[in-house]
Coordinates of C-alpha atoms in Angstrom, one line a residue:
M1 CA 3.9 -0.4 32.9
D2 CA 3.9 1.3 36.3
G3 CA 0.1 1.7 36.5
P4 CA -2.6 3.9 35.3
E5 CA -1.7 6.8 37.7
T6 CA 1.9 7.1 36.3
T7 CA 2.4 10.3 34.3
K8 CA 5.0 10.2 31.5
T9 CA 6.9 13.2 30.4
A10 CA 7.0 14.3 26.7
E11 CA 10.6 12.9 26.6
E12 CA 9.6 9.5 28.0
K13 CA 6.7 9.3 25.6
A14 CA 9.0 10.2 22.7
A15 CA 11.6 7.6 23.8
T16 CA 8.9 4.9 24.1
K17 CA 7.5 5.7 20.6
A18 CA 11.0 5.6 19.2
E19 CA 11.6 2.1 20.7
V20 CA 8.2 0.8 19.4
E21 CA 9.1 2.1 15.9
R22 CA 12.5 0.5 16.1
L23 CA 11.0 -2.8 17.0
A24 CA 8.4 -2.6 14.3
R25 CA 11.1 -1.9 11.6
E26 CA 13.1 -4.8 13.0
A27 CA 10.0 -7.1 12.9
K28 CA 9.3 -6.1 9.3
A29 CA 12.9 -6.7 8.2
N30 CA 12.9 -10.1 9.8
I31 CA 9.7 -11.0 7.9
D32 CA 11.0 -9.6 4.7
A33 CA 14.2 -11.7 5.1
A34 CA 12.2 -14.9 5.7
T35 CA 12.3 -17.2 2.7
T36 CA 9.7 -19.8 3.7
D37 CA 6.3 -19.7 5.3
R38 CA 7.9 -21.4 8.4
D39 CA 10.5 -18.6 8.6
V40 CA 7.8 -16.0 8.4
E41 CA 5.8 -17.7 11.2
I42 CA 9.0 -17.9 13.4
A43 CA 9.7 -14.2 12.8
K44 CA 6.2 -13.2 13.7
T45 CA 6.3 -15.3 16.9
M46 CA 9.6 -13.9 17.9
E47 CA 8.3 -10.3 17.5
Q48 CA 5.1 -11.1 19.5
E49 CA 7.2 -12.3 22.5
L50 CA 8.9 -8.8 22.8

């Protein structure tokens, strides 16, 4: 982030929200695709690093 004084336009906010939603869908898909507890933990760890 640029700092607390930075003002975002409506378009920038919408783009950021869309990116967050995309990453959330990807994270959920990775967890759903996991077949073992270890796979789930790896998927969760990978998404936390984003």
